Short mmCIF file of C-alpha atoms and ligand atoms in Angstrom, two decimals:
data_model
loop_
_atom_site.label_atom_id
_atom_site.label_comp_id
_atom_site.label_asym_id
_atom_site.label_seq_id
_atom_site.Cartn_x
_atom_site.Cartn_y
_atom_site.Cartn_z
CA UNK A 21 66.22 58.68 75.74
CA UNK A 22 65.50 56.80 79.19
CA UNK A 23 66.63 53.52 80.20
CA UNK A 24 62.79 52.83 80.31
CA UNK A 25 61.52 54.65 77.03
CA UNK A 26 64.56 52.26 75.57
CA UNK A 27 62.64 49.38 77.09
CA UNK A 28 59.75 50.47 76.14
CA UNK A 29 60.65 51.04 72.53
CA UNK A 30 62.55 47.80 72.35
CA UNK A 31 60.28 45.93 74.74
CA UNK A 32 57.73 43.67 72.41
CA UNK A 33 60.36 42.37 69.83
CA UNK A 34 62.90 41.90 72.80
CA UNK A 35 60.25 39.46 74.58
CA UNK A 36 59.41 37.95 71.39
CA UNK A 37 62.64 36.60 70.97
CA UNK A 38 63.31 35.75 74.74
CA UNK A 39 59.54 33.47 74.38
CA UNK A 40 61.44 32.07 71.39
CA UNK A 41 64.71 31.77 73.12
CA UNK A 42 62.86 30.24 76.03
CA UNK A 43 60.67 27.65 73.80
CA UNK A 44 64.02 26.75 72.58
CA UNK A 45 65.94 26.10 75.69
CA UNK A 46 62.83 23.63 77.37
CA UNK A 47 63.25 21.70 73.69
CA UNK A 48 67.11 21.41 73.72
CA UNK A 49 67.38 20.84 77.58
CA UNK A 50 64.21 17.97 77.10
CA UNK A 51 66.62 16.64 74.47
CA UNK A 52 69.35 16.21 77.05
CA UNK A 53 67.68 15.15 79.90
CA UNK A 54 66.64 11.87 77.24
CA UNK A 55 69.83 12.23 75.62
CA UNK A 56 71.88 10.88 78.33
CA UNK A 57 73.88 14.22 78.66
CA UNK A 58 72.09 15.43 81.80
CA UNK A 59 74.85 14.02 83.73
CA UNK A 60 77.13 16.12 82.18
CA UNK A 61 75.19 19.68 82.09
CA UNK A 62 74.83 19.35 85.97
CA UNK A 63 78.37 18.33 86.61
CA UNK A 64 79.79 21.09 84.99
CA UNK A 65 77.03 23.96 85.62
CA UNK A 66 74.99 25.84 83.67
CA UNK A 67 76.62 26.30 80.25
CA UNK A 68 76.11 30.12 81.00
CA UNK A 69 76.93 31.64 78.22
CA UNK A 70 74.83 30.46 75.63
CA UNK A 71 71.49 29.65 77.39
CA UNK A 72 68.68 32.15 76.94
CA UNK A 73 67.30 33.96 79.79
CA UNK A 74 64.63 31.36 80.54
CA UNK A 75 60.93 31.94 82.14
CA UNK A 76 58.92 33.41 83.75
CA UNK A 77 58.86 36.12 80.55
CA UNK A 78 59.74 39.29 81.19
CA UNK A 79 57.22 42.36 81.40
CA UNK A 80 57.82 44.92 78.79
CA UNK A 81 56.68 47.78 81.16
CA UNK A 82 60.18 47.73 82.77
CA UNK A 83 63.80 48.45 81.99
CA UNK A 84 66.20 45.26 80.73
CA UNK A 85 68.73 44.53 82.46
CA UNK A 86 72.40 46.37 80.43
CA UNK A 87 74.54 43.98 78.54
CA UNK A 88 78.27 44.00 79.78
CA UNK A 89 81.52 42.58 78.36
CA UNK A 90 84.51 40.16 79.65
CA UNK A 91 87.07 42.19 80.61
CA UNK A 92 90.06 43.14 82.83
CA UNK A 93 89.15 46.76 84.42
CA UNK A 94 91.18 48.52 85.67
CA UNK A 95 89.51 50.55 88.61
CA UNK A 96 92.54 52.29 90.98
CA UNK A 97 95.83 51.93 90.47
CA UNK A 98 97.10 48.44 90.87
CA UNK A 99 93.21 47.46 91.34
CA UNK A 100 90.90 45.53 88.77
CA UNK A 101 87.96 43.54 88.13
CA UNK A 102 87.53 40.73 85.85
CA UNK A 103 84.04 41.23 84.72
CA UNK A 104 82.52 37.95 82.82
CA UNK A 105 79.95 39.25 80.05
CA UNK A 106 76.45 39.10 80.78
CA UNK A 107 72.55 40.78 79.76
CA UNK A 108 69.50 40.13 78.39
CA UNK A 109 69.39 36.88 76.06
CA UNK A 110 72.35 36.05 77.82
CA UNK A 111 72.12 33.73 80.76
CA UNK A 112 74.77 35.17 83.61
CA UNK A 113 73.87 32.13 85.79
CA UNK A 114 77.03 30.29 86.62
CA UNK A 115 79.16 33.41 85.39
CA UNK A 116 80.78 35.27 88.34
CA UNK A 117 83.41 38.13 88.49
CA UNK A 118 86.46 38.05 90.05
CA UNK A 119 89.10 40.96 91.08
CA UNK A 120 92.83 41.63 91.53
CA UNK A 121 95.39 43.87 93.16
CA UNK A 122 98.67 44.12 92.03
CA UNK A 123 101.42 44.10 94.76
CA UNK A 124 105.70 44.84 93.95
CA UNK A 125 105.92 40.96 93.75
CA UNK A 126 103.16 39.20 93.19
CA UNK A 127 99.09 39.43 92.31
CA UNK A 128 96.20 38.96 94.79
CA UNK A 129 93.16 37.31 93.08
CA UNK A 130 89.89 37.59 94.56
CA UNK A 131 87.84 34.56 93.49
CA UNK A 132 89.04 31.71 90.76
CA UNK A 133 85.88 31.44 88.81
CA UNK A 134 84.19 28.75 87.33
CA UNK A 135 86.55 26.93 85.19
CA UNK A 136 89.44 26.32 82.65
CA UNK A 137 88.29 29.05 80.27
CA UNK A 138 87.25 32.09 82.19
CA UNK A 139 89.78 31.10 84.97
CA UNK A 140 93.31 30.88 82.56
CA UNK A 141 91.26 33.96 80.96
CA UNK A 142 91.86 36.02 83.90
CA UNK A 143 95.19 35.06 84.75
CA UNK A 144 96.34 35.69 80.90
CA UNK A 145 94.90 39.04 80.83
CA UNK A 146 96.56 39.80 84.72
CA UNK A 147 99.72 38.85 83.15
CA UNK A 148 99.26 41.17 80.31
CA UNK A 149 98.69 44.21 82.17
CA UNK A 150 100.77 43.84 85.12
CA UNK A 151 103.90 40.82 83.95
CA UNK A 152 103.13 39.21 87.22
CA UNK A 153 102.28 36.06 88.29
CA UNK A 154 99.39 35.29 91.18
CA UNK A 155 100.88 34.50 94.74
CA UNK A 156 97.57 34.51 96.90
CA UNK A 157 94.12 33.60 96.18
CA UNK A 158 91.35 35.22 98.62
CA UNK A 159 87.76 32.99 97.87
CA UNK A 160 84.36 34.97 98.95
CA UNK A 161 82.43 31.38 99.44
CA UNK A 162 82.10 28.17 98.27
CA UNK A 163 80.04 27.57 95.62
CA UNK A 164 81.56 26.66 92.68
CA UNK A 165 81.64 29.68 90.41
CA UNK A 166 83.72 31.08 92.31
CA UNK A 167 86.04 28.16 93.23
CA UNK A 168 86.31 25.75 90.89
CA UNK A 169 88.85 27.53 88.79
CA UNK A 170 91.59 26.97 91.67
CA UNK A 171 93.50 24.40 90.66
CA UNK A 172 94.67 26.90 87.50
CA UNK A 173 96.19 28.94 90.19
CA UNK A 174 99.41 26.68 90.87
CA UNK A 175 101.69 28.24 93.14
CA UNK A 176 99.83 29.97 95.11
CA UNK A 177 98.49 30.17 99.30
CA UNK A 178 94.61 29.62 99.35
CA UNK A 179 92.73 31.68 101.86
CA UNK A 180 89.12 31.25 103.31
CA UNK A 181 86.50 31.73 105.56
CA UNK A 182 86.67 27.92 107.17
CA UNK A 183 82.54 27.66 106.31
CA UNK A 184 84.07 27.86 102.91
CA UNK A 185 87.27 25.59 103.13
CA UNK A 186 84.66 22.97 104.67
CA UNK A 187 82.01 23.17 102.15
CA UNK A 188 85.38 23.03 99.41
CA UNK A 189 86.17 20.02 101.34
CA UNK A 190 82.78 17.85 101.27
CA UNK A 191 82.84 18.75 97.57
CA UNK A 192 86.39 18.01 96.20
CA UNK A 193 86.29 14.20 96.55
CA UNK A 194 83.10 14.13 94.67
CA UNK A 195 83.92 16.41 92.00
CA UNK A 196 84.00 15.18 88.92
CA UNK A 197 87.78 13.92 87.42
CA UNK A 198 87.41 15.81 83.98
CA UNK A 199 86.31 19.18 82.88
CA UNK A 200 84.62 18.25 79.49
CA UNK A 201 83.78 20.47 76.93
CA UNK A 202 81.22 23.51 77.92
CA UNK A 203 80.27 26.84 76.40
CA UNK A 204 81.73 29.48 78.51
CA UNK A 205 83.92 27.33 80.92
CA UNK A 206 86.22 24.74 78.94
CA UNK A 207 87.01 24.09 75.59
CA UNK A 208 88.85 20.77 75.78
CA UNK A 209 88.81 17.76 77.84
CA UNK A 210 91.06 17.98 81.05
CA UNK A 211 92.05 16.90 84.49
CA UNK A 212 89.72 18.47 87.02
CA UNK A 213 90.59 18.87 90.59
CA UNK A 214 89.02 21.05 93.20
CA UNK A 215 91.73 22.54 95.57
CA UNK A 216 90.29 23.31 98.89
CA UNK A 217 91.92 26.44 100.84
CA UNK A 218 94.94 26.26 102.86
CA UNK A 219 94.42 28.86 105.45
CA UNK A 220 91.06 30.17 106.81
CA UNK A 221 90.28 33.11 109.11
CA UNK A 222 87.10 34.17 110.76
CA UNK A 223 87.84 37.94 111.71
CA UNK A 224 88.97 40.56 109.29
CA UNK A 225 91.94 39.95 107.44
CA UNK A 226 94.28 43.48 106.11
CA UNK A 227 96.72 43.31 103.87
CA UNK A 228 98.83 45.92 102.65
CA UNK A 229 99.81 45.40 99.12
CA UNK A 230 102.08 47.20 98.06
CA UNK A 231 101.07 50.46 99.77
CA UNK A 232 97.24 49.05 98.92
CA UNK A 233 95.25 48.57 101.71
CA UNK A 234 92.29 45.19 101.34
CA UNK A 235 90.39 44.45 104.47
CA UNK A 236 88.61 40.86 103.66
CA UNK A 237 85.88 41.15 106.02
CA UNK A 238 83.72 38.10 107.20
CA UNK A 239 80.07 39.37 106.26
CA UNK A 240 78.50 35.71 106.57
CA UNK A 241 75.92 34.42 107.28
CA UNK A 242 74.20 36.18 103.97
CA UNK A 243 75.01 34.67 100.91
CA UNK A 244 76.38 31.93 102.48
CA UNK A 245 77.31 31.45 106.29
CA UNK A 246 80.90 31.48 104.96
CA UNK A 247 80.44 35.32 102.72
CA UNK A 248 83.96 37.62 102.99
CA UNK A 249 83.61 40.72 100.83
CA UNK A 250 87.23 42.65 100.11
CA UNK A 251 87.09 46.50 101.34
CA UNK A 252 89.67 48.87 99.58
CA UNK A 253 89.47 51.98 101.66
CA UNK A 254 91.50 54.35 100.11
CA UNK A 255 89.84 54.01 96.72
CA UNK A 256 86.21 53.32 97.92
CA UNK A 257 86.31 49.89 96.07
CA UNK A 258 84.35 46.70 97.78
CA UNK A 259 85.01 43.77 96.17
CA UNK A 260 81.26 42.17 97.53
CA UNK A 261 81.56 38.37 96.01
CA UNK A 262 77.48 37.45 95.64
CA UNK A 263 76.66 39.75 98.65
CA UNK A 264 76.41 41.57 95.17
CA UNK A 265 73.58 40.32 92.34
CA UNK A 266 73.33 43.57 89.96
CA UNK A 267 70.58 43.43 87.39
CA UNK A 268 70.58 39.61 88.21
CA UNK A 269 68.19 38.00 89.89
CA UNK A 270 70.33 36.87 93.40
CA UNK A 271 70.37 33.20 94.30
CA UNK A 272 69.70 32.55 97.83
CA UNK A 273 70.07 28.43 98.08
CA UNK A 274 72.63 29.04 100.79
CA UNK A 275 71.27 32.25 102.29
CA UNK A 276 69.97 33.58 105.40
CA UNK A 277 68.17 36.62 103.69
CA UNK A 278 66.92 38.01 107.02
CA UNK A 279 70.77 38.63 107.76
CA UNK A 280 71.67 39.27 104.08
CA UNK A 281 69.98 42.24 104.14
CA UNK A 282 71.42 42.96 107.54
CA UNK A 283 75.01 42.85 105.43
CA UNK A 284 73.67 45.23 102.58
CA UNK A 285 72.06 47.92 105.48
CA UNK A 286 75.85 47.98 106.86
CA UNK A 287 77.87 47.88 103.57
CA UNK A 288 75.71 51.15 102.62
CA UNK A 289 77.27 52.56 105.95
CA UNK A 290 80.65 52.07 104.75
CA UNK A 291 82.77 54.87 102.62
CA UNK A 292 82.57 53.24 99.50
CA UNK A 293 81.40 54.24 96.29
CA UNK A 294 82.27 51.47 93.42
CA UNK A 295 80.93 47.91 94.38
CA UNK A 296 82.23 45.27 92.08
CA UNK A 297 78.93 42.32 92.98
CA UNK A 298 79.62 38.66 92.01
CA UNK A 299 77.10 38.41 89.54
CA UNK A 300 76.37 41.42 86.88
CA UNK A 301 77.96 44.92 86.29
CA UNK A 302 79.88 47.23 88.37
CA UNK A 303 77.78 49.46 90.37
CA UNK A 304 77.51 51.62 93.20
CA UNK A 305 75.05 51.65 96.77
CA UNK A 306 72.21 52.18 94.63
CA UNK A 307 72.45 49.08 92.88
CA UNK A 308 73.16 46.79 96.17
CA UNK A 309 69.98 48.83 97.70
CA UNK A 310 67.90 47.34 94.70
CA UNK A 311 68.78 43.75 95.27
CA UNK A 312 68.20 44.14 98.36
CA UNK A 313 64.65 45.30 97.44
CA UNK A 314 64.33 42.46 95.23
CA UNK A 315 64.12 40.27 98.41
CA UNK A 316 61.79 43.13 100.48
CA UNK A 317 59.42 42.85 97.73
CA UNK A 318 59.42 38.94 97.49
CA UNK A 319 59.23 38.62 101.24
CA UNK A 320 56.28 40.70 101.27
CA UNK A 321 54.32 39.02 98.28
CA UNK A 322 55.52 35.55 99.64
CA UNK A 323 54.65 36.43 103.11
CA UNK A 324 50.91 37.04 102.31
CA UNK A 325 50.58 33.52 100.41
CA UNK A 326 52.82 31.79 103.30
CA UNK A 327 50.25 33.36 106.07
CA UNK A 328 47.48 32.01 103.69
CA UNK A 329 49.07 28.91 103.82
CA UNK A 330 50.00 28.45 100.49
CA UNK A 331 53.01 25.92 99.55
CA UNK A 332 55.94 27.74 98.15
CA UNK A 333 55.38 26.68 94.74
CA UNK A 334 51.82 27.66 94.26
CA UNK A 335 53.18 31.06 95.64
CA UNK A 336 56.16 31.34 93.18
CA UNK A 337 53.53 30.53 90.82
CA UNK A 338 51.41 33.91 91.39
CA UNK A 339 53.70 36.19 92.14
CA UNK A 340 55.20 38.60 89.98
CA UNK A 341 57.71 41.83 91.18
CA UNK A 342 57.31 44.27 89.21
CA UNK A 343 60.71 45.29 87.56
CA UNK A 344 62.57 42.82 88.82
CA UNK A 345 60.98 40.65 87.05
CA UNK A 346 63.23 41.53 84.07
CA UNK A 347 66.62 40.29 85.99
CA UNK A 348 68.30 37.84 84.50
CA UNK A 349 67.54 34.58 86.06
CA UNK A 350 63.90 35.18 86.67
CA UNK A 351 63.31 31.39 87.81
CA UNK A 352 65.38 32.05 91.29
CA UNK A 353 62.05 33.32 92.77
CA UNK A 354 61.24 30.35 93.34
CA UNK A 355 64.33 29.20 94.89
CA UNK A 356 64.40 32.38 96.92
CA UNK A 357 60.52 31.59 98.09
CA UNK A 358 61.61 28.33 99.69
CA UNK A 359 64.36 29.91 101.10
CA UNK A 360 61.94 32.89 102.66
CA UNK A 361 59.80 30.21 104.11
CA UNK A 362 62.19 28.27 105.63
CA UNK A 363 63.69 31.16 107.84
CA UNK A 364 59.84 31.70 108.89
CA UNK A 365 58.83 27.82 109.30
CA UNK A 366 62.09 27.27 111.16
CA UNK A 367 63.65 24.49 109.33
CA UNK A 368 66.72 26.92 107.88
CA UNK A 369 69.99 25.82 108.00
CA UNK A 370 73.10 26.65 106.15
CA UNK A 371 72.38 23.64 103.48
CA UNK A 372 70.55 24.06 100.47
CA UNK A 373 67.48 22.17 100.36
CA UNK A 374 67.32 20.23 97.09
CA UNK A 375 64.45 18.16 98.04
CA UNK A 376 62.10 21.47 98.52
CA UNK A 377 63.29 23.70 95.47
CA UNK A 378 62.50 20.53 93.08
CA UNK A 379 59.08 20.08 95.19
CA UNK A 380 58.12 23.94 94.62
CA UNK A 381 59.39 23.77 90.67
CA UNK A 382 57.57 20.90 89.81
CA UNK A 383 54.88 22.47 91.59
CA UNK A 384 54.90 25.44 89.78
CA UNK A 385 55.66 23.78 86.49
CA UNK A 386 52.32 21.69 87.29
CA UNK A 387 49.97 25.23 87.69
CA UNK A 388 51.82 27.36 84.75
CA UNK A 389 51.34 23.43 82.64
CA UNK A 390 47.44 23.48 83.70
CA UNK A 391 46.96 27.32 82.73
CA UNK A 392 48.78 26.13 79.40
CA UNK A 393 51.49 28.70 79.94
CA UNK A 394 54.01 26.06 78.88
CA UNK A 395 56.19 29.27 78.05
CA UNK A 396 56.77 29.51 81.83
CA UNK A 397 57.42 26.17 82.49
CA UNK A 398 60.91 25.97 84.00
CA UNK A 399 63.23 22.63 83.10
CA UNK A 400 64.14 20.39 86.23
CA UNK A 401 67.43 20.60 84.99
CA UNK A 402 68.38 24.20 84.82
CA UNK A 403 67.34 24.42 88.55
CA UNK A 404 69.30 21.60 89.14
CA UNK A 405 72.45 22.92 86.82
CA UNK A 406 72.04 26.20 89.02
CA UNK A 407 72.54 24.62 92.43
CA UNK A 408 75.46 23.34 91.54
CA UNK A 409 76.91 26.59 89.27
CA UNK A 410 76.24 29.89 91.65
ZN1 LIG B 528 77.40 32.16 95.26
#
């Protein structure tokens, strides 16, 4: 059986329950928003592992998206990934992955993830399989997914693209003082610090661990203007930070698309066959090509309504793409829309624009709301939660 007959077969009850799921999550995150704990959900990030995948519904023509597990992989000798779980029902929003080489002394971590619990997670597991202890920390970018979990890396040198060390900087003395209690990312109340880099570099940095060769390689601007994605030659391993969105839907707040895809042309020139992305399951070329069709397709259906002079959020409104759709984190098109039309209107720069993704989601939320598709209205606070988590 197909991925797609599998869809197909599964495909009604599956968006049953994701409508429910969905008519759920606007209830419970209503509740919050009056409940005082809004505050708290946006501080911390998305709780991303329990939230359903919210609207726009999927379309039942298409595949789903695979589900995937946490886990320590081992992919080359002295070379894993620390995959977070993730798929359909399951909300990877503010859930990234993270890898590791092993070197004679000490471990190399790529990334610190989001928090207390996935963050002491990894470095448990890396102490399992290896009895070593981390003694360099390499971040891809900024946002907080991927850095808030340094301070649970004590002992260790802190390396960056300086984009990132500066954006780690603005953020730290604003960061909240606690980590409080959140599905996925902390299970008790404790000290919170965020622990900018130490050292930053701006061409290609090659280590040799161990007889392992890692060029980090400043992609950026794509992602973020600060991207570094960690090449492993000899075993065809790219470590792409969220250069990489498999099967989710990538999240472009920070991006320069135009020069993302750039990145993605040139990364399929490379000798490389396993790509570990920030965000969803390992893959290979073939699954970096397809988010990079993702944004082809959006800037083409965008592009039309933005000629037509339509506002971002009417667009996001109308358009649909076709299989992807089904990726997890469906509302980013609207994000990514106002992202599109700022490179073409001229007003991009590095920043994300909170002002204009709340302007095209209440927008949108005020055409689905008149068509009385309240099942695709999205909640002002999960947009919100996501700027802050990916
Ligand atoms: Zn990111």
């Amino acid at each position: 059986m197909t991925k797609q007959d599998n869809s197909r077969a599964a495909g009604l009850s599956r968006r049953e329950a994701l409508h429910l799921g969905a008519g759920a999550l606007f209830g419970a995150t209503a509740a919050l928003a009056g409940g005082g704990a809004r505050t708290s959900l946006s501080a911390q990030g998305a709780p991303a592992n329990v939230v359903p995948i919210p609207p726009p519904a999927p379309d039942p023509r298409y595949p789903m998206p695979p589900s995937w597990h946490r886990e320590l992989r081992q992919l080359a000798p002295n070379v894993y990934a620390y995959m977070q779980g993730g798929g359909p029902g399951i909300s990877a929003a503010g859930v990234s992955n993270a890898g590791m080489i092993a070197g004679p002394d000490f471990l190399v971590a790529i990334d610190a993830l989001q928090g207390p619990l996935p963050a002491k997670g990894f470095i448990a597991s890396a102490k399992k399989a290896t009895g070593k202890d981390f003694g360099r920390l390499i971040l891809t970018h900024h946002h907080g997914d991927h850095v808030n979990g340094n301070q649970f890396f004590t002992h260790v040198e802190i390396l960056s693209h300086p984009y990132c060390k500066s954006e780690v900087m603005k953020a730290a003395p604003i960061a909240p003082k606690m980590w409080n209690p959140t599905p996925g990312v902390a299970d008790v109340a404790e000290e919170r610090k965020l622990v900018p880099p130490t050292v930053t570099f701006t061409d290609d940095l090659v280590y040799d661990i161990g007889g392992t060769e890692v060029q980090f390689r400043s992609v950026g601007p794509a992602h973020t203007w600060g991207d570094v994605v960690a090449y492993l030659p000899q075993h065809k391993i790219v470590f792409l930070g969220d250069v990489g969105f498999f099967w989710v839907a990538p999240y472009a707040n920070n991006s320069h698309i135009s020069k993302w895809l750039d990145v993605c042309n040139a990364i399929n020139g490379w000798d490389v066959d396993v790509l570990v992305p920030g965000h969803g399951p390992i893959g290979g070329k073939k699954e970096l090509a397809e988010m990079a069709e993702y944004f082809k397709v959006l800037r083409i259906e965008a592009r039309k309504r933005y000629d037509a002079r339509m506002s971002a959020g009417a667009a996001s409104a109308e358009i649909r793409l076709g299989r992807f759709d089904n990726w997890i984190g469906p509302e980013r098109l609207i994000m990514d829309t106002v992202r599109w039309y700022a490179e073409w209107d001229g007003s991009l720069t590095p920043d994300y624009n909170a002002a204009a993704v709340r302007e095209a989601t209440i927008e949108y939320n005020g055409i689905k709301a008149k068509a009385k598709n309240v099942g695709e209205i999205i909640p002002l606070d999960r947009m919100e939660a996501l700027a802050e988590a990916v």
